[in-house]
PDB file of C-alpha atoms and ligand atoms in Angstrom:
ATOM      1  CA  UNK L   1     110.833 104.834 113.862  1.00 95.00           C
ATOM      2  CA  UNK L   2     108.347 104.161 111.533  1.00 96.00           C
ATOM      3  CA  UNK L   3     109.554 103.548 107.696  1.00 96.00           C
ATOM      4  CA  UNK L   4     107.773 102.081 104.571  1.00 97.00           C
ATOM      5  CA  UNK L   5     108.083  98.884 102.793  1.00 98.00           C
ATOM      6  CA  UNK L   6     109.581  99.517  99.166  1.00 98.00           C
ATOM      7  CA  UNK L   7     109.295  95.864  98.199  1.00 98.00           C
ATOM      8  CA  UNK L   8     109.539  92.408  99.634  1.00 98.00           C
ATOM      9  CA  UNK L   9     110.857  89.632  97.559  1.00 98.00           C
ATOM     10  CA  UNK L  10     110.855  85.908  97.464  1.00 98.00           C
ATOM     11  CA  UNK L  11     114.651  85.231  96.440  1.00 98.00           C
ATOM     12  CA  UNK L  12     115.843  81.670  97.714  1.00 96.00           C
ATOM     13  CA  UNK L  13     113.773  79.006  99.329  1.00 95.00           C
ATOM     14  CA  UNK L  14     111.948  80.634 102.334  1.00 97.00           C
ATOM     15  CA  UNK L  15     114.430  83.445 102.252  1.00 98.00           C
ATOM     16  CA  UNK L  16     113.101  87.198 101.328  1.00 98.00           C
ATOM     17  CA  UNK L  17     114.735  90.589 100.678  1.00 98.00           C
ATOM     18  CA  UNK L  18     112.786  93.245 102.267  1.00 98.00           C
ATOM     19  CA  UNK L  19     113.795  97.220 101.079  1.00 98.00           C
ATOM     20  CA  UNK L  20     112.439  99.590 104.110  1.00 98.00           C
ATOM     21  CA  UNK L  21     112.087 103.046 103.704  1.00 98.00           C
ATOM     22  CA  UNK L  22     114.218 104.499 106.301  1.00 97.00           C
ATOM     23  CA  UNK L  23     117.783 105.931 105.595  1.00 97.00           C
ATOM     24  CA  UNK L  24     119.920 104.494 108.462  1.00 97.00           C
ATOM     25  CA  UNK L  25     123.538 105.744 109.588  1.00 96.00           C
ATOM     26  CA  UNK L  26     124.898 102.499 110.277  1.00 97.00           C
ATOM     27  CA  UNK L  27     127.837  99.765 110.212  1.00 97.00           C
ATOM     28  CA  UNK L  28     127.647  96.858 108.091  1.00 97.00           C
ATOM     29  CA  UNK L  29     127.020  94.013 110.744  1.00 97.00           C
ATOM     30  CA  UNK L  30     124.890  95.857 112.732  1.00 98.00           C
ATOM     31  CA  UNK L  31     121.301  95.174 113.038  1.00 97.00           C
ATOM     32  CA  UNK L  32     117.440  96.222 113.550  1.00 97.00           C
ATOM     33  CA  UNK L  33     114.535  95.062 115.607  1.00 96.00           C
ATOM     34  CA  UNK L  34     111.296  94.619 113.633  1.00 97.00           C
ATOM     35  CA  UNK L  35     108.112  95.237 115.225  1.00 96.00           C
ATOM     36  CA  UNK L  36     105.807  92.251 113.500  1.00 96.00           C
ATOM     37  CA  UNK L  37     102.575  93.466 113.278  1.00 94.00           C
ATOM     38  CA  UNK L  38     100.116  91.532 116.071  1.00 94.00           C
ATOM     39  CA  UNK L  39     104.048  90.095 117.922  1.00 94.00           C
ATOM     40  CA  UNK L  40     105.092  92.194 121.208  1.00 91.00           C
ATOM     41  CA  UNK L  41     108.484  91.103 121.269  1.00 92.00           C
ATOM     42  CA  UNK L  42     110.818  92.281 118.158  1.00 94.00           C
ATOM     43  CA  UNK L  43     112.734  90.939 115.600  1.00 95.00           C
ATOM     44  CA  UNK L  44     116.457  91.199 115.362  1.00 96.00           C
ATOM     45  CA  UNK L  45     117.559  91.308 111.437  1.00 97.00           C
ATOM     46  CA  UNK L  46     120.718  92.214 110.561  1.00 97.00           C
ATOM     47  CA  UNK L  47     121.252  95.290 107.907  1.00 98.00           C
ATOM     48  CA  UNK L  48     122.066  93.619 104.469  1.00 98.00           C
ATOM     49  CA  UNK L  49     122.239  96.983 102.521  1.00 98.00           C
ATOM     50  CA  UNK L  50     122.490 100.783 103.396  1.00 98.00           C
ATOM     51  CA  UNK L  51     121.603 102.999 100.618  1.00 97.00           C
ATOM     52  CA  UNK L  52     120.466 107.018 100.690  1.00 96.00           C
ATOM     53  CA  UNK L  53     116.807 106.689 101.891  1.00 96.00           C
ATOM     54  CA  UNK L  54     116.680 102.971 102.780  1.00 98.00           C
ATOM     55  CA  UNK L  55     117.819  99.843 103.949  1.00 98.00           C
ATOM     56  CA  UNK L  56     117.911  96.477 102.669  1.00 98.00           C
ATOM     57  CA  UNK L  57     117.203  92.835 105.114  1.00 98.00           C
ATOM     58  CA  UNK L  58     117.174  89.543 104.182  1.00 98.00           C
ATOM     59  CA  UNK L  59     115.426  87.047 105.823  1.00 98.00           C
ATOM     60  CA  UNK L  60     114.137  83.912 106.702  1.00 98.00           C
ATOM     61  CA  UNK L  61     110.996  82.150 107.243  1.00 98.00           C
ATOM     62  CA  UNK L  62     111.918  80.275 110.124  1.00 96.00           C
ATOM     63  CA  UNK L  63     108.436  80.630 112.155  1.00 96.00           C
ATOM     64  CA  UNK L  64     105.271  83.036 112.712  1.00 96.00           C
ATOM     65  CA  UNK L  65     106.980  86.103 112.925  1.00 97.00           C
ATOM     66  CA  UNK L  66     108.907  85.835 109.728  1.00 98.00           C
ATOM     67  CA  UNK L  67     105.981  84.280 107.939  1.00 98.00           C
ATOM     68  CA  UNK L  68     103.818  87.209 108.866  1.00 98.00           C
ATOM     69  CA  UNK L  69     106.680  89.756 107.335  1.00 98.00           C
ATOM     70  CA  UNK L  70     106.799  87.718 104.460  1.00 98.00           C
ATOM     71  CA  UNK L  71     103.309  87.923 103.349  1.00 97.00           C
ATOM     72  CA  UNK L  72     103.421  92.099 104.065  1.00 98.00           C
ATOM     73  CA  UNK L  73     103.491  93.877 100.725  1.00 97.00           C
ATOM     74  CA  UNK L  74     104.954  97.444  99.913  1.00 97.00           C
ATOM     75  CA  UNK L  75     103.338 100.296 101.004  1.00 97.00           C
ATOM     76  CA  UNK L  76     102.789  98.603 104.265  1.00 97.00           C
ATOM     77  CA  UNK L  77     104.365 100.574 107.214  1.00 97.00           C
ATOM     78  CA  UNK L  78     107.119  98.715 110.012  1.00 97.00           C
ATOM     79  CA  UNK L  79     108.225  99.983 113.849  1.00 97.00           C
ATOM     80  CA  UNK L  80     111.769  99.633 113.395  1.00 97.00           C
ATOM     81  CA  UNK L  81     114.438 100.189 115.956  1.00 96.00           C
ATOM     82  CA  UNK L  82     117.934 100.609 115.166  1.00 93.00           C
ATOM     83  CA  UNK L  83     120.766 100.029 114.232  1.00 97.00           C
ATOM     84  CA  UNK L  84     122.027  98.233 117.399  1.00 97.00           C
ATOM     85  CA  UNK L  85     125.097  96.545 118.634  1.00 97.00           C
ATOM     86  CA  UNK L  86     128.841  96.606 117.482  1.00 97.00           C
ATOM     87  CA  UNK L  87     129.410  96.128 113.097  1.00 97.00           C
ATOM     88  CA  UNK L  88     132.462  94.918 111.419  1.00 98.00           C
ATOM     89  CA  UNK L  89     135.194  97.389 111.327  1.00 97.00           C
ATOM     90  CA  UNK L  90     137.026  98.139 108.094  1.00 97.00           C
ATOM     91  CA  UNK L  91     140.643  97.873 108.554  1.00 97.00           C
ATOM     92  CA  UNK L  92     143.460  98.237 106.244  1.00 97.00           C
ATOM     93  CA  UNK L  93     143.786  94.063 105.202  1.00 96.00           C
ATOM     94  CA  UNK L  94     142.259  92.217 102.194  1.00 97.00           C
ATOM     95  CA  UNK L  95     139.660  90.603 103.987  1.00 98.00           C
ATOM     96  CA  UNK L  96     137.662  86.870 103.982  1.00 98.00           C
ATOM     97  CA  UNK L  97     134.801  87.386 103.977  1.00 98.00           C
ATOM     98  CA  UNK L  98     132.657  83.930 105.571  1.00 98.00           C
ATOM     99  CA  UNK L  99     128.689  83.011 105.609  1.00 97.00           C
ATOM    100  CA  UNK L 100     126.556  80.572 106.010  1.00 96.00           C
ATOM    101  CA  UNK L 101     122.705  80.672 105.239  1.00 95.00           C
ATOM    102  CA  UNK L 102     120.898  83.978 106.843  1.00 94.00           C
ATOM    103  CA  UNK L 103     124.662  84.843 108.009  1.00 96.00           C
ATOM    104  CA  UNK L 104     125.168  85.953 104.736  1.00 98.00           C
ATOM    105  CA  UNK L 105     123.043  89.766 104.338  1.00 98.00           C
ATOM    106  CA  UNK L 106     125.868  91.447 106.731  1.00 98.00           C
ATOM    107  CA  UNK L 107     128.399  90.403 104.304  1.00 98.00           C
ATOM    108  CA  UNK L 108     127.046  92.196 102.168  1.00 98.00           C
ATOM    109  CA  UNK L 109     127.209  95.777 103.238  1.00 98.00           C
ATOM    110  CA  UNK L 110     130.796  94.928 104.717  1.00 98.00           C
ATOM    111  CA  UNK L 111     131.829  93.445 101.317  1.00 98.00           C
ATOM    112  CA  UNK L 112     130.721  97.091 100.122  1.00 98.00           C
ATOM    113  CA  UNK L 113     132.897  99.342 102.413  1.00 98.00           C
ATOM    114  CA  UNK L 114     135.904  97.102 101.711  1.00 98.00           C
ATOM    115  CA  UNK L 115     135.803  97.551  98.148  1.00 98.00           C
ATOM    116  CA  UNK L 116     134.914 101.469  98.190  1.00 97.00           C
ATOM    117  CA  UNK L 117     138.202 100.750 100.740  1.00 97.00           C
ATOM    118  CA  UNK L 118     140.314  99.251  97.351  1.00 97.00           C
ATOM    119  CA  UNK L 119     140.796  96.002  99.472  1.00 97.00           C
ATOM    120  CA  UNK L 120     140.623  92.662  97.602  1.00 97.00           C
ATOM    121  CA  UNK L 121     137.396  91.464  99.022  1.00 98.00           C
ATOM    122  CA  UNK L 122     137.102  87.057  98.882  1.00 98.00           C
ATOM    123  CA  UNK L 123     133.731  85.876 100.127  1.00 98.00           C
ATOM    124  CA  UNK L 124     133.018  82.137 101.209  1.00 98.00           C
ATOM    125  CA  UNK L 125     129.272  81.441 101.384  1.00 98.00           C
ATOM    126  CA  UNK L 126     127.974  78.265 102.186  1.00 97.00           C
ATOM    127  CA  UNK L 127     124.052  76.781 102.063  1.00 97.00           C
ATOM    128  CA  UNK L 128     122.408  73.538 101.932  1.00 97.00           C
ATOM    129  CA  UNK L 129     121.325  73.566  99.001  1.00 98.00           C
ATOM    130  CA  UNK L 130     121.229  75.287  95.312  1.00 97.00           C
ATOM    131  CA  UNK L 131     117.828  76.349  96.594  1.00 97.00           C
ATOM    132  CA  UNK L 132     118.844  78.376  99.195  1.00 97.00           C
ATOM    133  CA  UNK L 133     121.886  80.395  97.964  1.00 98.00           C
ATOM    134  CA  UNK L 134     120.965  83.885  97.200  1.00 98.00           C
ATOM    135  CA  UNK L 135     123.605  86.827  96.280  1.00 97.00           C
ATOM    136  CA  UNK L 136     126.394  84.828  94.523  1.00 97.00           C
ATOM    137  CA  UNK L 137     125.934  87.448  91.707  1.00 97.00           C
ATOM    138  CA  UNK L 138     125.411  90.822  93.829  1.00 98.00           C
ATOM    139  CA  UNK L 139     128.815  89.818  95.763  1.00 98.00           C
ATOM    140  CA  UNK L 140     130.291  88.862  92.173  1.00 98.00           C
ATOM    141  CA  UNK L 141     128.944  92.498  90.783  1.00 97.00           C
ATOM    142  CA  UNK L 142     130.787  94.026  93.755  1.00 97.00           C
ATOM    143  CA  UNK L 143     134.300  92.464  92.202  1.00 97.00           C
ATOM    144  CA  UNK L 144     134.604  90.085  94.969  1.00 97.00           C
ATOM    145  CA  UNK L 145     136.238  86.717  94.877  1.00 97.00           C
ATOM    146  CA  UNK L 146     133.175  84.327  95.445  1.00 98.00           C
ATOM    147  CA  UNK L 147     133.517  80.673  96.448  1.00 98.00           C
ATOM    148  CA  UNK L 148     130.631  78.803  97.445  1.00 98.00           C
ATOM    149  CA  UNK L 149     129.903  75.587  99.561  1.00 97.00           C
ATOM    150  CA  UNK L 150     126.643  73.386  99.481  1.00 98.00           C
ATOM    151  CA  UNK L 151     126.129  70.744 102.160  1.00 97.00           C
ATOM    152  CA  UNK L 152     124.757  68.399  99.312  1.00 97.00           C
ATOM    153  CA  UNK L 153     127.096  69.312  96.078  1.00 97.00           C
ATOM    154  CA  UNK L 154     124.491  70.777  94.107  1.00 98.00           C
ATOM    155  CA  UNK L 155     126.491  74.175  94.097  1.00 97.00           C
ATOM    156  CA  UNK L 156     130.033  74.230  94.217  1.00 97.00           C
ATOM    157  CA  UNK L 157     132.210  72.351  97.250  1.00 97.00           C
ATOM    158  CA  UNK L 158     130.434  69.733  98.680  1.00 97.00           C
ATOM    159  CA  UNK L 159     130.510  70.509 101.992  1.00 96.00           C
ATOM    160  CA  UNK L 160     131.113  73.406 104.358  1.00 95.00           C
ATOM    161  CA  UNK L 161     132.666  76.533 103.982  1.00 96.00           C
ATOM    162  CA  UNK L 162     135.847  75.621 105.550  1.00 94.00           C
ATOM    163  CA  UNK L 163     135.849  72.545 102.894  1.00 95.00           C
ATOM    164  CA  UNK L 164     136.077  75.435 100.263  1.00 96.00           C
ATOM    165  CA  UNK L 165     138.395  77.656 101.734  1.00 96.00           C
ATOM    166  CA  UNK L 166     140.632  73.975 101.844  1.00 95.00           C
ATOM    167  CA  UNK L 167     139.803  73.193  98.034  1.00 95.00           C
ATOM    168  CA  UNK L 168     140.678  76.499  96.789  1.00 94.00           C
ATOM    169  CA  UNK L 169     143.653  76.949  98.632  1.00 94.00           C
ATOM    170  CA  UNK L 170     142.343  80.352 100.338  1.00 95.00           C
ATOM    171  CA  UNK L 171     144.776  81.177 103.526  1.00 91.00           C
ATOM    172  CA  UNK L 172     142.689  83.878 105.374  1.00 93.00           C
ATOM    173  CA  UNK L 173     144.740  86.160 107.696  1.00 92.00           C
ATOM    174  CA  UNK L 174     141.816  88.244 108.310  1.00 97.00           C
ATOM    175  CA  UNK L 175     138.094  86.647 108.371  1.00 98.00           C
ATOM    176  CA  UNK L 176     134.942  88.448 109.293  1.00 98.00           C
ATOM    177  CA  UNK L 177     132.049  85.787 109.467  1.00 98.00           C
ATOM    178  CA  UNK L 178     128.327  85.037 110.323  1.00 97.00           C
ATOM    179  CA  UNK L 179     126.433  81.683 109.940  1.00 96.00           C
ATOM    180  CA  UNK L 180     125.119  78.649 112.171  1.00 94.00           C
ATOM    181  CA  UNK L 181     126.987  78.435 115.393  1.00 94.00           C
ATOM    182  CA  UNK L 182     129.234  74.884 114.106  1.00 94.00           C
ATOM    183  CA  UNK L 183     130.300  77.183 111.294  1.00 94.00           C
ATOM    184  CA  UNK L 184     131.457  80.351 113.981  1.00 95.00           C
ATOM    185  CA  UNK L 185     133.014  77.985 116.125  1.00 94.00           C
ATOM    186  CA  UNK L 186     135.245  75.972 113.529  1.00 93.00           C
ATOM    187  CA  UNK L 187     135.954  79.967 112.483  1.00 93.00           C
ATOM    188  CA  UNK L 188     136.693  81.188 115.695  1.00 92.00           C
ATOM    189  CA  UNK L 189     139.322  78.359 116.595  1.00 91.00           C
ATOM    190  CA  UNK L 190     140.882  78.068 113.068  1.00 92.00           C
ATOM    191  CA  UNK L 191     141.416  82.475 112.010  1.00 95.00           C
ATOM    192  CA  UNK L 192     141.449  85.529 113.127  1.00 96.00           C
ATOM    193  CA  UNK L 193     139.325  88.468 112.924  1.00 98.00           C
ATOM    194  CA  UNK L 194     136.202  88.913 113.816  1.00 98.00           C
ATOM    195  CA  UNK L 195     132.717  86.883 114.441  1.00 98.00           C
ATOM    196  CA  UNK L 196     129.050  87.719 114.343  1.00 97.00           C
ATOM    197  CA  UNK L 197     126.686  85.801 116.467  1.00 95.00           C
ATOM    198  CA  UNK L 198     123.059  85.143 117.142  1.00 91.00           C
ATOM    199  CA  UNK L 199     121.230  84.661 120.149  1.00 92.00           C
ATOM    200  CA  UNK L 200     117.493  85.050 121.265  1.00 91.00           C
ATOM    201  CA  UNK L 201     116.629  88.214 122.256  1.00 92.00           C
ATOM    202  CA  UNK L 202     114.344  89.964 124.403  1.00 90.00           C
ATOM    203  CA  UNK L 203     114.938  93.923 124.976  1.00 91.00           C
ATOM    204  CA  UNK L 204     117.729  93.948 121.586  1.00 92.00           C
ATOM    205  CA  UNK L 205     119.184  96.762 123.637  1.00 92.00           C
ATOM    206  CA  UNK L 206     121.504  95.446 126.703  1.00 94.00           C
ATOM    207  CA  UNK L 207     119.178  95.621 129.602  1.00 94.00           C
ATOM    208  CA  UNK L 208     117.714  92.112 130.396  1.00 94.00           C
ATOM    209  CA  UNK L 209     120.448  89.845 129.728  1.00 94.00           C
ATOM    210  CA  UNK L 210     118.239  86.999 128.455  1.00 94.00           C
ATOM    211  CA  UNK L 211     121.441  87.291 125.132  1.00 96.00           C
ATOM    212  CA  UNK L 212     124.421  86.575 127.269  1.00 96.00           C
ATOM    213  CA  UNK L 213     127.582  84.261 125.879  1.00 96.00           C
ATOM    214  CA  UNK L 214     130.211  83.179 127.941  1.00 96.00           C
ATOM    215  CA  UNK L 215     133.633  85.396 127.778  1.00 97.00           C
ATOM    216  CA  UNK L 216     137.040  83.937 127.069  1.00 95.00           C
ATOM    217  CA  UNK L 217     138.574  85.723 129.488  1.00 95.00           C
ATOM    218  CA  UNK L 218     135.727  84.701 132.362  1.00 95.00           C
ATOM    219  CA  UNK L 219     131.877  86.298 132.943  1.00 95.00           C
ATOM    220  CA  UNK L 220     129.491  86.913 130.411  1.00 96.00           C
ATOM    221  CA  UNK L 221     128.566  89.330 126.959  1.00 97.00           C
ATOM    222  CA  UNK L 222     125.968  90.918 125.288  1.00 96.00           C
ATOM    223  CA  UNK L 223     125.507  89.434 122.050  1.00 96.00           C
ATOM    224  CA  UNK L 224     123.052  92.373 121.544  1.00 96.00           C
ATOM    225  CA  UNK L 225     124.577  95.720 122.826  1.00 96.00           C
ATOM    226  CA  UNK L 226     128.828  93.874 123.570  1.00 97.00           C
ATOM    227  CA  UNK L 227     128.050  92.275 119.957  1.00 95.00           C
ATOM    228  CA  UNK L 228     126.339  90.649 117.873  1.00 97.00           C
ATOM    229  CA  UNK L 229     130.015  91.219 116.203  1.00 98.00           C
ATOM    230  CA  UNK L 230     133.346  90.146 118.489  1.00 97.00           C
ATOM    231  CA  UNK L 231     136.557  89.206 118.283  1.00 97.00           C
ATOM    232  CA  UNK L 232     137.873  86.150 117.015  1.00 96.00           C
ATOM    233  CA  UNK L 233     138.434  84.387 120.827  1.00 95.00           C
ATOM    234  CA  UNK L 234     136.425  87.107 122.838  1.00 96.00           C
ATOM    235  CA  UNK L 235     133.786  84.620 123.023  1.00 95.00           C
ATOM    236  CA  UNK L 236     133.371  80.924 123.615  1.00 94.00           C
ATOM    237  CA  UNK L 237     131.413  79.432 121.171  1.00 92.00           C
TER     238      UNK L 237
HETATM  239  C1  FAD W 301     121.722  89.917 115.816  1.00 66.44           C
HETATM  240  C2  FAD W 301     120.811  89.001 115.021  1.00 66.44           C
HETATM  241  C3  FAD W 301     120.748  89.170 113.654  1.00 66.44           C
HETATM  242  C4  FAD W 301     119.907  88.347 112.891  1.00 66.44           C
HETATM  243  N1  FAD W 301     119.892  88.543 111.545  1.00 66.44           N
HETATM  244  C5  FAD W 301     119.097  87.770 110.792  1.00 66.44           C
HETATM  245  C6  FAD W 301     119.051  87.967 109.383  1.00 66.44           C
HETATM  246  O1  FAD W 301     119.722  88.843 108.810  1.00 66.44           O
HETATM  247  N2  FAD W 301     118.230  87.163 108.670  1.00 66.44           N
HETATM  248  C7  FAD W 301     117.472  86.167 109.275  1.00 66.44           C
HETATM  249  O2  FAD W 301     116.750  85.457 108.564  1.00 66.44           O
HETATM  250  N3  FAD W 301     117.513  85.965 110.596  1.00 66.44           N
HETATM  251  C8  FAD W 301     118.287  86.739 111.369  1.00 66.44           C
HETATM  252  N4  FAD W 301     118.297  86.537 112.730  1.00 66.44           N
HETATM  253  C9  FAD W 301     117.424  85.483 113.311  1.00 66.44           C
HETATM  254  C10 FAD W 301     116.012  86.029 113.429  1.00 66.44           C
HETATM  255  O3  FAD W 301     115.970  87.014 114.441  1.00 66.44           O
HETATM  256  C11 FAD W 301     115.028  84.893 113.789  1.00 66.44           C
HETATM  257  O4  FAD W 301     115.023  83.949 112.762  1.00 66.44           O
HETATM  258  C12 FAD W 301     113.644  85.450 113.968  1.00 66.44           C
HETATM  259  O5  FAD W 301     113.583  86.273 115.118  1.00 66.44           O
HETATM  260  C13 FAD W 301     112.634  84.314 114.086  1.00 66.44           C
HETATM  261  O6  FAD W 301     111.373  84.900 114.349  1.00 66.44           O
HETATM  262  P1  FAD W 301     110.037  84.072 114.119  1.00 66.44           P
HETATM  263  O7  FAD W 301     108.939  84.765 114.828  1.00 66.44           O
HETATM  264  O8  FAD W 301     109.826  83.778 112.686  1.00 66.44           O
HETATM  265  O9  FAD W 301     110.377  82.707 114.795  1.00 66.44           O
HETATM  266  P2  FAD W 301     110.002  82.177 116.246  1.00 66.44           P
HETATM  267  O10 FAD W 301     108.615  81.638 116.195  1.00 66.44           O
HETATM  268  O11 FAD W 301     110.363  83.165 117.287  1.00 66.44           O
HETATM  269  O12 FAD W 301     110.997  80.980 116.298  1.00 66.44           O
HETATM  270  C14 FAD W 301     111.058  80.061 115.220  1.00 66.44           C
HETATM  271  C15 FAD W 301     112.442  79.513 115.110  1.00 66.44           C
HETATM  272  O13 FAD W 301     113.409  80.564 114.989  1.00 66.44           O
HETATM  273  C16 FAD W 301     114.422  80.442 115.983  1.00 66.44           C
HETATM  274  N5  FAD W 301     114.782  81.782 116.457  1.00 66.44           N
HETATM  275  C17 FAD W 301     113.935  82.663 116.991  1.00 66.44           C
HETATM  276  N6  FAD W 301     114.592  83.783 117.324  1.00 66.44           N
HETATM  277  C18 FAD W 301     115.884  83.582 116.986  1.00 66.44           C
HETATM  278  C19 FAD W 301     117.051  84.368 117.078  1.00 66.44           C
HETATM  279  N7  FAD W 301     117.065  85.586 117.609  1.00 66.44           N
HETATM  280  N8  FAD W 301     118.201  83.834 116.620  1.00 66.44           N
HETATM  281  C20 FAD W 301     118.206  82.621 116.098  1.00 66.44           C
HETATM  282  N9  FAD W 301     117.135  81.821 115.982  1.00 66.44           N
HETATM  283  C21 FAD W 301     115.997  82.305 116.422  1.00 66.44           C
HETATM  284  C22 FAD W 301     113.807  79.623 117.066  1.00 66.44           C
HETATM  285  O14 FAD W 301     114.792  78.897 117.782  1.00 66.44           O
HETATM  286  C23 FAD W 301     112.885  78.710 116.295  1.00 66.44           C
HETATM  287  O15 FAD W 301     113.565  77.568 115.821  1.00 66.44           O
HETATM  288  C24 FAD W 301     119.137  87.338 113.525  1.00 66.44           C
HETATM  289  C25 FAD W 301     119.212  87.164 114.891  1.00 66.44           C
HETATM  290  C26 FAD W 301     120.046  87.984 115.642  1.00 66.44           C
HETATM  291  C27 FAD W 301     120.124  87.797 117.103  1.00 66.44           C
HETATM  292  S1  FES W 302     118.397  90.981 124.507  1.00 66.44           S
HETATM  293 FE1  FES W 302     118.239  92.005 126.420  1.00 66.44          FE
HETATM  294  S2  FES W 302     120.350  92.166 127.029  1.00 66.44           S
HETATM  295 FE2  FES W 302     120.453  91.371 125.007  1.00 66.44          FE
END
C-alpha cells in the first residue's frame, strides 16, 4: 500500500523517526517492509507507534537504503507492506521492558498497550553513547520506569543493559526485549518472556527461507512470518 510521509526527523546520531501516512491494525513488535525508492529488495522496520491515520518507525542509517529514506522529505510517497510476523502479546504481568539501540521503537508501542493495560511498565534501554539514545522522555511521558545503560558512561550505567537491571536491583519475571544479538542472547538465557530478533531478509513474508534461526527443540524458524518475536528459549541465539 502506498501511504505518505508526514515528517522525517533527525533524532539521535544517524537514527530518524519517520511518521507514514497509513493507519495500520497492528501489534506492537510487529513490523513493515519499505520499498526504498531505486532498491528491489525491501526494508524490514519494525512499527514504533500506531496512531489513527498513521504509523510511526525509527530508524537507522546503517547503509544505502536507510541513507536514501533519510534524505526523503514529507509529502514524498512509500510502497509499504505490512504489518508482518508475530508482536508482543499483552498479558496480565508488570512487564520489563529491554532495548538496545534500533531494538528500542517496538518498545515503544508495547510500552503503550501495557499502560492503557494499568500494568507497571519498567523499560531498560541501553546505547553506546549519549548520542545515540533517543525516547528516554516519550517512555518517561508514558509513566514508565526508565533505566538506561551506555557502553561508555556518558548516560547512566556504564555498561549494558543487564549491568543496569544489576545496579538497580530490577528482578524481571517477565521481559519482552529487542537489541543486538549479545544483548538477546544474555536475555534469553538469564529471563523469561519473550524475544524479538533480526535477521536479513529477502521475501519478509515466509516463503524463501533465506531468515531461518535454529529451534530449541530441533529444525529451523522464520524470524519473519514464525517471528521476528518468540519465546524466551524457542530459539537458539
Ligand atoms: C524484523 C526486523 C525489524 C527491524 N527493525 C528495525 C528498526 O526498527 N529500526 C532499524 O533501524 N532497523 C531495523 N531493522 C534492520 C534494518 O532492516 C536494516 O538496518 C536495514 O534493512 C539496512 O538497510 P540498508 O539498505 O541501509 O543497509 P544494507 O546496505 O542492506 O546493509 C548495511 C548494513 O546493514 C546490515 N543489515 C542489512 N539488513 C539487515 C537486517 N535485516 N537486519 C540487520 N542488519 C541488517 C548489514 O549487515 C550491513 O551491515 C530491522 C530488521 C528486521 C529483520
Ligand atoms: S525472508 Fe523469506 S522466509 Fe523470511
Amino acid at each position: 500500500m502506498q501511504g505518505n510521509i508526514v515528517s522525517n526527523t533527525n533524532i539521535a546520531k544517524d537514527v530518524f523517526r519517520m511518521e507514514i501516512g497509513i493507519h495500520l491494525d497492528a501489534q506492537p513488535g510487529q513490523f513493515v517492509q519499505i520499498q526504498v525508492p531505486g532498491y528491489y529488495l525491501r526494508r524490514p522496520i519494525s512499527i514504533c507507534e500506531l496512531k489513527d491515520d498513521s504509523f510511526v518507525i525509527i530508524y537507522k542509517v546503517l547503509g544505502s537504503g536507510t541513507d536514501v529514506l533519510s534524505k526523503m522529505k514529507a509529502g514524498e510517497m512509500l510502497d509499504v507492506v505490512g504489518p508482518l510476523g508475530t508482536g508482543f502479546p499483552i498479558e496480565d504481568k508488570d512487564p520489563v521492558l529491554i532495548g538496545g539501540g534500533v531494538g528500542v521503537p517496538p518498545l515503544y508501542e508495547t510500552a503503550k498497550r501495557y499502560k492503557k493495560a494499568d500494568r507497571k511498565v519498567t523499560v531498560v534501554l541501553g546505547f553506546n553513547t549519549k548520542a545515540d539514545a533517543f525516547y528516554l522522555d516519550e517512555f518517561k511521558e508514558l509513566g514508565a520506569n526508565v533505566h538506561v545503560a551506555t557502553m561508555d558512561g556518558s548516560l547512566g550505567t556504564c555498561g549494558t543493559v543487564i549491568d543496569a537491571i544489576n545496579e538497580s536491583n530490577i528482578r524481571p519475571n517477565f521481559v519482552l526485549a529487542c537489541g543486538p544479538t549479545p544483548m538477546l542472547r544474555a536475555v534469553n538465557q538469564a529471563y523469561t518472556g519473550y524475544i524479538s530478533l533480526e535477521a536479513r531478509m529477502a521475501c519478509g513474508i515466509g516463503a524463501c527461507m533465506g531468515c531461518v534461526v535454529p529451534a530449541a527443540a530441533g529444525g529451523n524458524l522464520r524470524v519473519c512470518k514464525d517471528g521476528p518475536v518468540f519465546k524466551t528459549g524457542e530459539v537458539i541465539v
